[in-house]
């Protein structure tokens, strides 16, 4: 009884499809199988059965042969096209030789005649369930094995050889470390990578061990294709077949070249420089003194308070040791950077060091007198005996003079870009102050919008070139006093694309930004702009910002074709065009900070008068 119950339990995992057109037989078998199998799907003809199979995970099919629309054998052919291993039981009221031959062709192992022997059917189904379970287990084993193999292949240097030491397989890490391609290795003796420094005794011991069907482990120095060497910690295992004979050898290796070189390096250093403990201490102290005198040193605790600075750090920062030690590291913060930006950057730095990472980066700090100093810094986590971080140390070199030189070069580049931007304006009889005002308006909007300091400065440098494409517009169109006709307007609109074509292939970030500005500053929020008809946030933020800056200045300035608008009329236009021509969020920023815009307008008047 218990054995039968155990046997029936195998059916609980089966999803069964039963295809039968006779309603009485269908209901009888459905009643019999319900509760015994996991899921029972019923179909009344072959076509319906095929669709049910396609849409569900079916383990076993029980089907009649003679049915309307599509018979059982036709359905079985179609299912075998989908899954050649599908398990199918044929049931029929006819013991027809033709049907039997067709079933044999389909390799249908079970062919039952009606009326069905339900006990025999259950036996067949239990056997199918057992086979299915065994297949699933085998697939899982193979899948697990493949995953293990993938992990080993990824993390280790793997090769296989036949019993004579001829290479039959290598993985990618083997190719990378040896310098050989797989095609150069397969079929070759493993001696191809043998290094002359590895003693013959090691190889003799290795071969004696693995031919004795035992695992060999040791360190081997191998030779790369280019003549260099590498050292690997190696395990070689003989693979034995069921007859107890060796089929092949598999070797797993880990690259320990750097570790062995480090050991050798420190061994040589100790032999050369340290004959006793006193000499070791003296050497260490000398190194410390050299670093201390040649570099700026700062140490910071886990609460981000300064615990030590050396003389060089004090000299560059302008603070005394007493003014720094015990104070939070933020005392050195560059006040030109927004607090949230600074906090995010500092959090990333300290969090990385807390994870025992060594950081190399450029750091900008602020001196006691408010000026900035730049350092090339290497920051280390200091560990206690248990390997826990207890403090951070920074070794820095002052590169302020180099940064000043870089800044001077960048300022010169920006000045050249700025002057180039004026070319387009002077051709259309506009003043150079237009580009100054547009650049400054753009910088204000970028800052208030929340762009990063880097993006803000990039747009400030790039926006003067928004109309550089006007160099390609004929004078008679560019400087026409009256309104442009339709053809002239189409010519004028091409200046956006001309500017983009001039700038687009540059690898310089500022000129790349200028290309974007030139191309998109005449697009409109509602999609009615040119040249691309972009809409909403599909328009680059640089273009949306410059559009407001350019229109505000253009309307408030005299041009060859118009007089300056009164401020009230300009503001009314911006209110009306918010959400149409202009990004509404930027229009709000514009109105919220109107005083700043008016001060810039006054400062860069075309008469070059200043705002007091």
Short mmCIF file of C-alpha atoms in Angstrom, two decimals, residues 151-159 173-174 252-255:
data_model
loop_
_atom_site.label_atom_id
_atom_site.label_comp_id
_atom_site.label_asym_id
_atom_site.label_seq_id
_atom_site.Cartn_x
_atom_site.Cartn_y
_atom_site.Cartn_z
CA UNK A 151 33.09 30.24 -12.73
CA UNK A 152 36.33 28.26 -12.88
CA UNK A 153 36.97 29.40 -16.47
CA UNK A 154 36.47 33.01 -15.44
CA UNK A 155 38.55 32.94 -12.26
CA UNK A 156 41.32 30.44 -13.09
CA UNK A 157 43.85 29.66 -15.79
CA UNK A 158 42.67 26.30 -17.16
CA UNK A 159 44.15 23.76 -19.55
CA UNK A 173 42.89 33.55 -19.21
CA UNK A 174 45.44 30.94 -20.36
CA UNK A 252 43.83 24.85 -12.69
CA UNK A 253 46.20 27.73 -12.03
CA UNK A 254 46.20 31.10 -10.27
CA UNK A 255 48.59 33.83 -11.30
#
